XYZ file of C-alpha atoms in Angstrom:
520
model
C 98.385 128.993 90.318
C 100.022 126.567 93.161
C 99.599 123.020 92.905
C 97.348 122.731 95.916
C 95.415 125.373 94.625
C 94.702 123.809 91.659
C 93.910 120.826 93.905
C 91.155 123.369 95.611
C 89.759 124.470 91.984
C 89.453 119.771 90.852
C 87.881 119.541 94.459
C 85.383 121.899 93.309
C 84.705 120.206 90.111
C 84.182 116.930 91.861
C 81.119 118.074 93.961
C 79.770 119.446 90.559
C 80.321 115.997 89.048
C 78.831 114.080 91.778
C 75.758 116.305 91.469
C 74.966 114.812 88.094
C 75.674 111.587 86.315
C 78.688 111.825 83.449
C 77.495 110.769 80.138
C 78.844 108.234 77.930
C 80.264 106.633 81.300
C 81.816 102.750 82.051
C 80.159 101.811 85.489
C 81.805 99.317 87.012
C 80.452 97.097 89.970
C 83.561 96.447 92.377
C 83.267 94.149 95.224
C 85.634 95.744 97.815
C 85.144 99.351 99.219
C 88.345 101.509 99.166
C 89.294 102.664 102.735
C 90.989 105.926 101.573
C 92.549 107.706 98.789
C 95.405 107.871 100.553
C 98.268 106.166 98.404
C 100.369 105.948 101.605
C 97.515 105.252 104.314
C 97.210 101.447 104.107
C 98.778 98.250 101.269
C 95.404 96.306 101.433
C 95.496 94.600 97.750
C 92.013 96.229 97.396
C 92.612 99.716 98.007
C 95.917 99.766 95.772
C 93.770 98.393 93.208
C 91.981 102.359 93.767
C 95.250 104.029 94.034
C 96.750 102.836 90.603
C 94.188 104.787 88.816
C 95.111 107.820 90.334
C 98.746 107.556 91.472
C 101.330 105.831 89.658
C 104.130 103.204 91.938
C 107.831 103.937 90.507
C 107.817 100.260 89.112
C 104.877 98.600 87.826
C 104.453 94.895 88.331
C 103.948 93.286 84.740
C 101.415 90.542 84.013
C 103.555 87.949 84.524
C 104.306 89.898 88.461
C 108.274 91.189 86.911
C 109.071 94.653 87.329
C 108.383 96.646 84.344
C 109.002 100.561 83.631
C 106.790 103.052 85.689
C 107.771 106.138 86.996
C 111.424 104.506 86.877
C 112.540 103.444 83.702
C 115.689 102.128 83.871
C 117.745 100.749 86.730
C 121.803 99.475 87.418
C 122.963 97.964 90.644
C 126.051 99.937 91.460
C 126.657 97.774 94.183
C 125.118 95.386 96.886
C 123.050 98.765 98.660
C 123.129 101.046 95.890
C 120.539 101.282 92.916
C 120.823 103.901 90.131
C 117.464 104.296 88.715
C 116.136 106.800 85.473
C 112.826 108.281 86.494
C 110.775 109.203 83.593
C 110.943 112.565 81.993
C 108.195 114.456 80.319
C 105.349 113.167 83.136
C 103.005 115.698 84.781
C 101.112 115.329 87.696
C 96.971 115.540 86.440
C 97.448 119.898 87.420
C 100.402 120.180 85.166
C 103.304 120.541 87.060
C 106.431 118.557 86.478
C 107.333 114.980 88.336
C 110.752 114.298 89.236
C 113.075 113.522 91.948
C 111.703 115.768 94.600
C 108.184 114.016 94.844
C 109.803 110.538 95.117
C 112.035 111.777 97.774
C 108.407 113.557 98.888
C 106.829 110.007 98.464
C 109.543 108.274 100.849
C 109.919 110.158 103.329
C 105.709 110.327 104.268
C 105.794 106.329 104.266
C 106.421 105.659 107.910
C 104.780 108.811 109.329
C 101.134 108.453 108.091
C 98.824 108.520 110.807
C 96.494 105.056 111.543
C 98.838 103.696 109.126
C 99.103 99.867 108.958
C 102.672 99.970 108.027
C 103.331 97.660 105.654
C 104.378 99.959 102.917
C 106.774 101.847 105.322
C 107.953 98.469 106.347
C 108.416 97.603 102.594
C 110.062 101.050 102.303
C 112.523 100.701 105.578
C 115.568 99.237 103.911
C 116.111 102.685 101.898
C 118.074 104.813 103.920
C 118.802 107.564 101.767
C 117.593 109.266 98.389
C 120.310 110.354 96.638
C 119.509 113.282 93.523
C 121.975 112.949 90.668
C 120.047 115.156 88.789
C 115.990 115.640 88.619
C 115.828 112.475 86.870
C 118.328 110.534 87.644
C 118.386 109.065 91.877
C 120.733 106.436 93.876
C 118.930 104.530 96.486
C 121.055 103.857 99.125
C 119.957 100.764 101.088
C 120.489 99.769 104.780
C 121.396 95.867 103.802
C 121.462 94.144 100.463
C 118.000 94.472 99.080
C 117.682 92.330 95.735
C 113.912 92.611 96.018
C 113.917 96.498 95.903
C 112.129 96.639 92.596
C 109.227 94.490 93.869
C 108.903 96.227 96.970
C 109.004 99.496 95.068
C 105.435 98.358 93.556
C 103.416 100.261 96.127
C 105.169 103.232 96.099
C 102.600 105.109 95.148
C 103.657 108.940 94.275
C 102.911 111.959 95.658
C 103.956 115.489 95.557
C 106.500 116.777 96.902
C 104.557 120.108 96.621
C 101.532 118.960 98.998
C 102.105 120.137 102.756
C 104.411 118.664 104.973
C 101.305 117.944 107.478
C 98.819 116.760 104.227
C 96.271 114.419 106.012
C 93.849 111.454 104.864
C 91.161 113.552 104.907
C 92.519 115.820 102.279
C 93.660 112.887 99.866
C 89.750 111.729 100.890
C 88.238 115.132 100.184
C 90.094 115.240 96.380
C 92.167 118.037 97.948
C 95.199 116.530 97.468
C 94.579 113.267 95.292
C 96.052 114.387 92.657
C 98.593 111.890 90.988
C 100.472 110.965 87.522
C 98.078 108.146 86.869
C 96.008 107.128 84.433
C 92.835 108.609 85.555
C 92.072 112.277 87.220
C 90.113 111.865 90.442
C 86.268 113.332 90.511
C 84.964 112.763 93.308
C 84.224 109.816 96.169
C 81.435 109.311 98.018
C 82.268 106.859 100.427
C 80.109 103.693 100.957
C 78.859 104.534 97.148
C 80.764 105.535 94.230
C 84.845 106.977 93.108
C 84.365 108.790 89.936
C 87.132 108.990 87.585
C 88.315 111.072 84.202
C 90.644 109.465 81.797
C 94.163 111.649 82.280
C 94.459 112.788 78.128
C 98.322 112.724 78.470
C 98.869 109.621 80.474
C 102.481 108.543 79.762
C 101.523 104.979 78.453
C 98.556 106.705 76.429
C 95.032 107.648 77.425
C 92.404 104.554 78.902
C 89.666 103.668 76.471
C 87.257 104.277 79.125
C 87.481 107.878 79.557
C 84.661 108.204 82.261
C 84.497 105.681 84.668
C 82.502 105.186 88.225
C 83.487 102.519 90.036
C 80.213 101.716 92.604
C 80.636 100.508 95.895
C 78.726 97.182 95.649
C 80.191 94.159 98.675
C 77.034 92.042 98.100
C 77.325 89.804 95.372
C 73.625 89.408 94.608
C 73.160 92.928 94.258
C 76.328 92.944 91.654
C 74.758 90.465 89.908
C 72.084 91.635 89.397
C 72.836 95.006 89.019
C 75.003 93.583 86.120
C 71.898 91.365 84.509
C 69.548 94.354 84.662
C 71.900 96.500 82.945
C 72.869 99.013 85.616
C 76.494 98.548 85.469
C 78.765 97.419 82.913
C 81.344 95.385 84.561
C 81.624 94.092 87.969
C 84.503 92.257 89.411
C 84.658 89.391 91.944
C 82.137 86.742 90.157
C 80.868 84.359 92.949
C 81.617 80.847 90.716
C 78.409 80.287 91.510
C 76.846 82.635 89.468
C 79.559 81.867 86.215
C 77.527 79.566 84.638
C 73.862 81.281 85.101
C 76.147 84.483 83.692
C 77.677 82.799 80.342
C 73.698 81.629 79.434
C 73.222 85.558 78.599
C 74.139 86.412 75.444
C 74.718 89.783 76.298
C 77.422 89.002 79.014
C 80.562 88.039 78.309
C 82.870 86.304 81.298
C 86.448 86.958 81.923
C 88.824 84.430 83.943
C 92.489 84.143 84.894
C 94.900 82.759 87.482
C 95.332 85.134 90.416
C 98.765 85.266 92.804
C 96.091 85.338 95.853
C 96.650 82.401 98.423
C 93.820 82.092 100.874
C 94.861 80.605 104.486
C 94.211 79.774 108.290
C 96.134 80.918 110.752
C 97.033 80.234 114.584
C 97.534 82.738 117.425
C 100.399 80.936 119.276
C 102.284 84.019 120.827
C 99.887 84.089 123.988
C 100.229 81.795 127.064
C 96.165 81.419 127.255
C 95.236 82.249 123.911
C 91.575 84.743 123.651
C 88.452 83.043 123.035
C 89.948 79.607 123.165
C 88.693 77.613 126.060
C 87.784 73.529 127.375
C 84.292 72.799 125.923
C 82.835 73.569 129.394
C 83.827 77.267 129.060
C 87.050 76.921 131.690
C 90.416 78.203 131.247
C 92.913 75.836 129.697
C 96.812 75.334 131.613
C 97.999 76.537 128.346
C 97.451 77.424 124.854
C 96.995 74.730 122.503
C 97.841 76.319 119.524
C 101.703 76.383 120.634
C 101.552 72.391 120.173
C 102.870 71.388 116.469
C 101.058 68.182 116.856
C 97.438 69.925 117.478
C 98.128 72.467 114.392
C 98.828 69.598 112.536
C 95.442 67.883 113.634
C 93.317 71.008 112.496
C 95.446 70.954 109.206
C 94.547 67.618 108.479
C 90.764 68.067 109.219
C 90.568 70.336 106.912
C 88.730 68.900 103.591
C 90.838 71.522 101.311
C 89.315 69.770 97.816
C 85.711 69.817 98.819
C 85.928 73.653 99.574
C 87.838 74.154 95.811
C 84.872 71.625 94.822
C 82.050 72.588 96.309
C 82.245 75.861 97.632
C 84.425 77.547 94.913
C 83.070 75.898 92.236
C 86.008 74.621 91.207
C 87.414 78.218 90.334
C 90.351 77.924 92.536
C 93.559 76.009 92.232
C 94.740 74.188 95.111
C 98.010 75.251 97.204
C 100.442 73.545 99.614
C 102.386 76.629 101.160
C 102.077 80.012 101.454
C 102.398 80.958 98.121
C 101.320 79.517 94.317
C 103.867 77.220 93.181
C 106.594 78.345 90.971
C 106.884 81.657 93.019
C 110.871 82.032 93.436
C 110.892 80.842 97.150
C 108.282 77.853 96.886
C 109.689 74.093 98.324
C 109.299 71.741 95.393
C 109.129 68.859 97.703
C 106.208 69.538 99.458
C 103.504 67.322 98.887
C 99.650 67.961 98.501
C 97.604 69.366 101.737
C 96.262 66.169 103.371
C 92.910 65.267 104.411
C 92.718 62.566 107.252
C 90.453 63.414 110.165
C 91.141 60.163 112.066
C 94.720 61.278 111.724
C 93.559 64.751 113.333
C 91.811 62.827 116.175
C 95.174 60.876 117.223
C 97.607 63.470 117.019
C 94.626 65.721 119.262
C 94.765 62.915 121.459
C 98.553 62.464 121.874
C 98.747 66.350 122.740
C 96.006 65.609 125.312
C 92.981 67.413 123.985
C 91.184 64.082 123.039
C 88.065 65.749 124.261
C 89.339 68.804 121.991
C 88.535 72.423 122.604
C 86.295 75.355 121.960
C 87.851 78.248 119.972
C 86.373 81.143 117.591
C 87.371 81.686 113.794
C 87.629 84.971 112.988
C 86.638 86.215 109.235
C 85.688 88.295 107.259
C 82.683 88.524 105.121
C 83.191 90.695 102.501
C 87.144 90.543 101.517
C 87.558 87.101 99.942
C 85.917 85.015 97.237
C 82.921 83.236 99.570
C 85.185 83.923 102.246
C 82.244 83.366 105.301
C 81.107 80.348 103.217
C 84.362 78.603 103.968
C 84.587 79.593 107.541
C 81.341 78.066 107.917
C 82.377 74.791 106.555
C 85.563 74.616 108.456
C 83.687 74.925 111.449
C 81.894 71.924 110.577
C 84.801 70.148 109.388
C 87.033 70.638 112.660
C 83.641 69.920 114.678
C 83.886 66.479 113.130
C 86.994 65.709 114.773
C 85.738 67.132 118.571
C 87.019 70.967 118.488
C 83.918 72.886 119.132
C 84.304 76.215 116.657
C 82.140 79.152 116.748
C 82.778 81.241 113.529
C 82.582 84.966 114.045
C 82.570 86.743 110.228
C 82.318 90.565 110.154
C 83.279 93.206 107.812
C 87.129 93.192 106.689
C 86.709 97.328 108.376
C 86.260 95.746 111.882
C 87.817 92.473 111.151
C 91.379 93.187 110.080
C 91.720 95.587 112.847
C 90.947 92.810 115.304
C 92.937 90.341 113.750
C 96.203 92.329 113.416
C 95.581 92.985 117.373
C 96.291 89.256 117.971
C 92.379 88.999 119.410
C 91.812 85.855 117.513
C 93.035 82.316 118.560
C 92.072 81.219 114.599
C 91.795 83.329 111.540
C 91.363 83.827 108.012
C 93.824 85.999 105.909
C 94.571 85.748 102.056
C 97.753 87.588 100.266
C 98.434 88.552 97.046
C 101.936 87.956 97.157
C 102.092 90.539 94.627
C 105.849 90.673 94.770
C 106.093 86.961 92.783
C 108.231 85.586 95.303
C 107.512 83.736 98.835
C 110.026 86.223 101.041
C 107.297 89.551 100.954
C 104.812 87.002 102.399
C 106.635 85.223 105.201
C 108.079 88.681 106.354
C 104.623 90.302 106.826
C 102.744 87.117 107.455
C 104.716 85.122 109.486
C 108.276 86.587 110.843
C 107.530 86.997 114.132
C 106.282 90.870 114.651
C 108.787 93.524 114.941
C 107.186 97.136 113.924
C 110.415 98.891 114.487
C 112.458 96.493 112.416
C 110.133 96.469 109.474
C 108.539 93.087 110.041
C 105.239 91.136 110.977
C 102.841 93.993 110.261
C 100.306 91.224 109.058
C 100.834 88.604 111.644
C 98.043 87.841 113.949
C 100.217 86.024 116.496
C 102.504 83.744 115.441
C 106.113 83.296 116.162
C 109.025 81.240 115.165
C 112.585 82.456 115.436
C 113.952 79.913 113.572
C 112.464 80.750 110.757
C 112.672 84.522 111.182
C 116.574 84.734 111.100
C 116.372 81.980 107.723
C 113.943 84.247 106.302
C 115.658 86.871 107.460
C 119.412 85.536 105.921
C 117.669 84.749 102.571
C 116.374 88.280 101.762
C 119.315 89.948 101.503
C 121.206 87.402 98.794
C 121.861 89.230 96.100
C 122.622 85.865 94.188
C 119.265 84.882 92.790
C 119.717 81.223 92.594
C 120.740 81.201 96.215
C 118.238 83.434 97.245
C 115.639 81.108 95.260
C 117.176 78.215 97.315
C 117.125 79.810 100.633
C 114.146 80.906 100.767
C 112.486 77.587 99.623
C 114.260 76.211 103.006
C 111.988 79.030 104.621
C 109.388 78.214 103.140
C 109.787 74.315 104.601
C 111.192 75.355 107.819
C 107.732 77.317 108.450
C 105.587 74.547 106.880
C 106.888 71.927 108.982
C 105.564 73.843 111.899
C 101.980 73.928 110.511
C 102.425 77.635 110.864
C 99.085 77.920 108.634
C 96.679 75.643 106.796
C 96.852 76.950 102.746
C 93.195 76.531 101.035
C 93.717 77.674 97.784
C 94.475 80.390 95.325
C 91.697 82.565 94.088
C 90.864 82.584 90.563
C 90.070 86.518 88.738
C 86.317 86.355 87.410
C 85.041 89.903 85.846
C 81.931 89.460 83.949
C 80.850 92.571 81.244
C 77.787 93.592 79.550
C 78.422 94.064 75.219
C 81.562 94.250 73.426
C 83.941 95.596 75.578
C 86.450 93.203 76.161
C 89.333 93.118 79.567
C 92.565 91.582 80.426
C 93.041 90.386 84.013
C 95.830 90.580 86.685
C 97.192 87.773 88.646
C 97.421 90.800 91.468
C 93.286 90.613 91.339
C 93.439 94.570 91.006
C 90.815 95.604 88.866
C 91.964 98.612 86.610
C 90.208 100.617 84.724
C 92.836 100.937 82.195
C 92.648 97.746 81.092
C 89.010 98.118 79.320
C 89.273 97.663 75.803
C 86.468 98.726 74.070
């Protein structure tokens, strides 16, 4: 039998299991709805938290976010654009047939050509120019420029087969038709806007999950998790509200699990446009010019924001405070900044020496159902930056509309968080910040800001080979960016999971729930 028609005969299986509930399952309650089981379709944090179960990346990012074995074992720098790399032997995909160098040359070559894609892995993916087979388990990746992050970057690539059809789609990846992967788990079935349904994969390289049968519900509103947790209808849920920690730990029968995450939650400014949208004078008129573009008026919305009463009062205090883009300690983080200040009569001056002392009327855009109490915050900050005479109306939707709208540049303010996943500062600033350049591989995240400065030192420090340099470098990055208030940084998240009896799970600074990790 073919490999995609074995994918036809699991396909059928699934709408048999979805029929009827699986017995002796784990049902988890997880707090952000997959997009697609498309590996390659999109790199929101919370949809490769899905893939992983199914699909295994070619390096896995350890707990302390260092490359570890995956799919690729071993690895030698031959030189500054060339990486030998061992790919596992002995691992089948969940119908049996082999892996090997063929589906990761399969794997990179679909990256940049996946319809609605939002690029970011193929922009992770563009400094690999060529796939070279030693033999069918041994590759060279030849690289454009000097690449030292490679192995981080090679943590969402995600494998597929190279026996799928050139022209496989979402929809078949969505259907079960082709989501069919080396990972830990066999895919069931997905109905979307409810439930994924997962098998444990017997002859998973790193040994079969605990939790063999697993559905993962579909469940955004945190009251209903909640409760669907103290009533005994699931047995996990992820994404805690701190709110609801300490009502939680009063049940005996619920146990609550807490780490740091890598997550940095932010503000950001749309400077790129002369007459920035939705940004007016308080009488509804057009403004000369765009605010935003003014250091000096980014700086005054930075410093009237009350950063430790959100940590304090809104996050419960489950959140440690940041002053850059990402948690300090990350290889590319500037020592010498200090704390995020708080000063609102600072805010009014500086408003007032850019000539807004009346201030403005702009929108917020955020989402509602992507970040810990994410709308909650927005909410406050409109208060907060009403307090210093900038009129804010805060527009939260669902991170399906919202993203879409944001990465379009439509907002003059915005929320975004990032889970610098890759440990270090550079992955961040080149998505986030580097002014936006599809076709080079950077910006696919930025929602309008630009600095060119601090592209080409971002852009310099990425491709030092010499850590300690590249550490050093980009740390000046880092600063040079800061110093133009490019965003305001809130805080980083903290991972809250909360289970029902004595199962027991270790968390992931990369907030990615996994299945695997259920001990019971």
């Amino acid at each position: 039998m073919t490999r995609l028609s074995n994918l036809l005969a699991s396909t059928a299986l699934a709408a048999t299991a979805l029929a009827a509930p699986l017995a002796a399952e784990t049902v988890v309650g997880i707090s952000v709805s997959p997009s697609s089981m498309d590996p390659q379709l999109g790199a929101l944090g919370s949809d490769e938290a899905y893939y992983r179960h199914i699909y295994d990346p070619l390096i896995l990012s350890n707990a302390d976010l260092q490359p570890s074995p995956a799919l690729i074992t071993e690895w030698t720098v031959i030189d500054d654009t060339t990486w030998e790399m061992k790919l596992r032997e002995g691992v089948k995909f969940h119908d049996g047939s082999d892996f090997d160098a063929q589906d990761v040359i399969a794997t990179l070559e679909r990256l940049p050509n996946v319809p609605g894609s939002d690029g970011l892995n193929a922009e992770k993916m563009s400094a690999i120019k060529e796939v070279e087979v030693l033999n069918p388990h041994l590759i060279r990746l030849h690289t454009e420029v000097p690449t030292p992050d490679l192995l981080t970057l090679l943590y969402t690539a995600f494998v597929i087969s190279d026996e799928l059809p050139e022209d496989v789609t979402t929809d078949m990846f969505n259907s079960g038709e082709a989501a069919i992967g080396t990972g830990p788990y066999q895919f069931v079935g997905w109905d979307r806007g409810q439930a994924l349904r997962l098998k444990g994969n017997p002859d998973y390289w790193d040994g079969a999950p605990a939790a063999d049968e697993v559905t993962m519900r579909e469940m955004p509103d945190d009251s209903a998790r909640v409760a669907a947790l103290l009533a005994g209808d699931v047995d996990i849920i992820d994404g805690v509200p701190p709110l609801d920690v300490s009502r939680l730990k009063e049940n005996d029968e619920i146990s609550i699990v807490s780490g740091p995450s890598a997550r940095t939650i932010f503000l950001q400014f749309n400077t790129v446009p002369e007459q920035a949208p939705m940004l007016t004078a308080k009488d509804g008129s057009a403004l000369d010019t765009n605010p935003l573009r003014d250091v000096k008026v980014r700086e005054a919305i930075s410093l009237a924001v009350n950063q430790p009463l959100i940590i304090e009062r809104i996050m419960e205090g489950l959140a440690t405070p940041i002053n850059q883009p990402v948690p300090s300690g990350f290889m590319g983080t500037d020592d010498t900044l200090g704390p995020v200040e708080y000063d609102p009569e600072r805010a009014k001056a500086l408003l007032a020496e850019a000539g807004y002392e009346d201030g403005f009327a702009m929108t917020l855009g955020c989402p509602n159902d992507r970040y810990v109490n994410d709308a909650k915050i927005c909410q406050a900050v409109g208060q907060m930056l009403g307090a210093v005479g900038i009129d804010l109306t805060v527009d939260t939707m669902p991170k399906s509309v919202y993203f879409e709208r944001m990465r379009a540049g439509e907002f003059p303010f915005f929320m975004l968080g990032w889970g610098n996943a890759q440990g270090n500062s550079g992955s961040m600033l080149r998505s986030v910040l580097v002014t936006k350049d599809a076709e080079a591989g950077f910006g696919s995240w930025n929602g309008g800001f630009s600095y060119p400065e601090g592209d080409e030192q971002l852009k310099m420090a990425e491709q030092l080979m010499d850590l300690e340099e590249r550490d050093a470098e980009l740390a000046k990055a880092t600063r040079m960016f800061m110093d133009q208030h490019a965003l305001i940084p809130l805080h980083a998240q903290n991972v809250i999971v909360a289970l029902r009896g004595d199962m027991g799970y270790s968390t992931m600074p990369d907030e990615a729930f996994r299945a695997h990790n259920i001990t019971k």
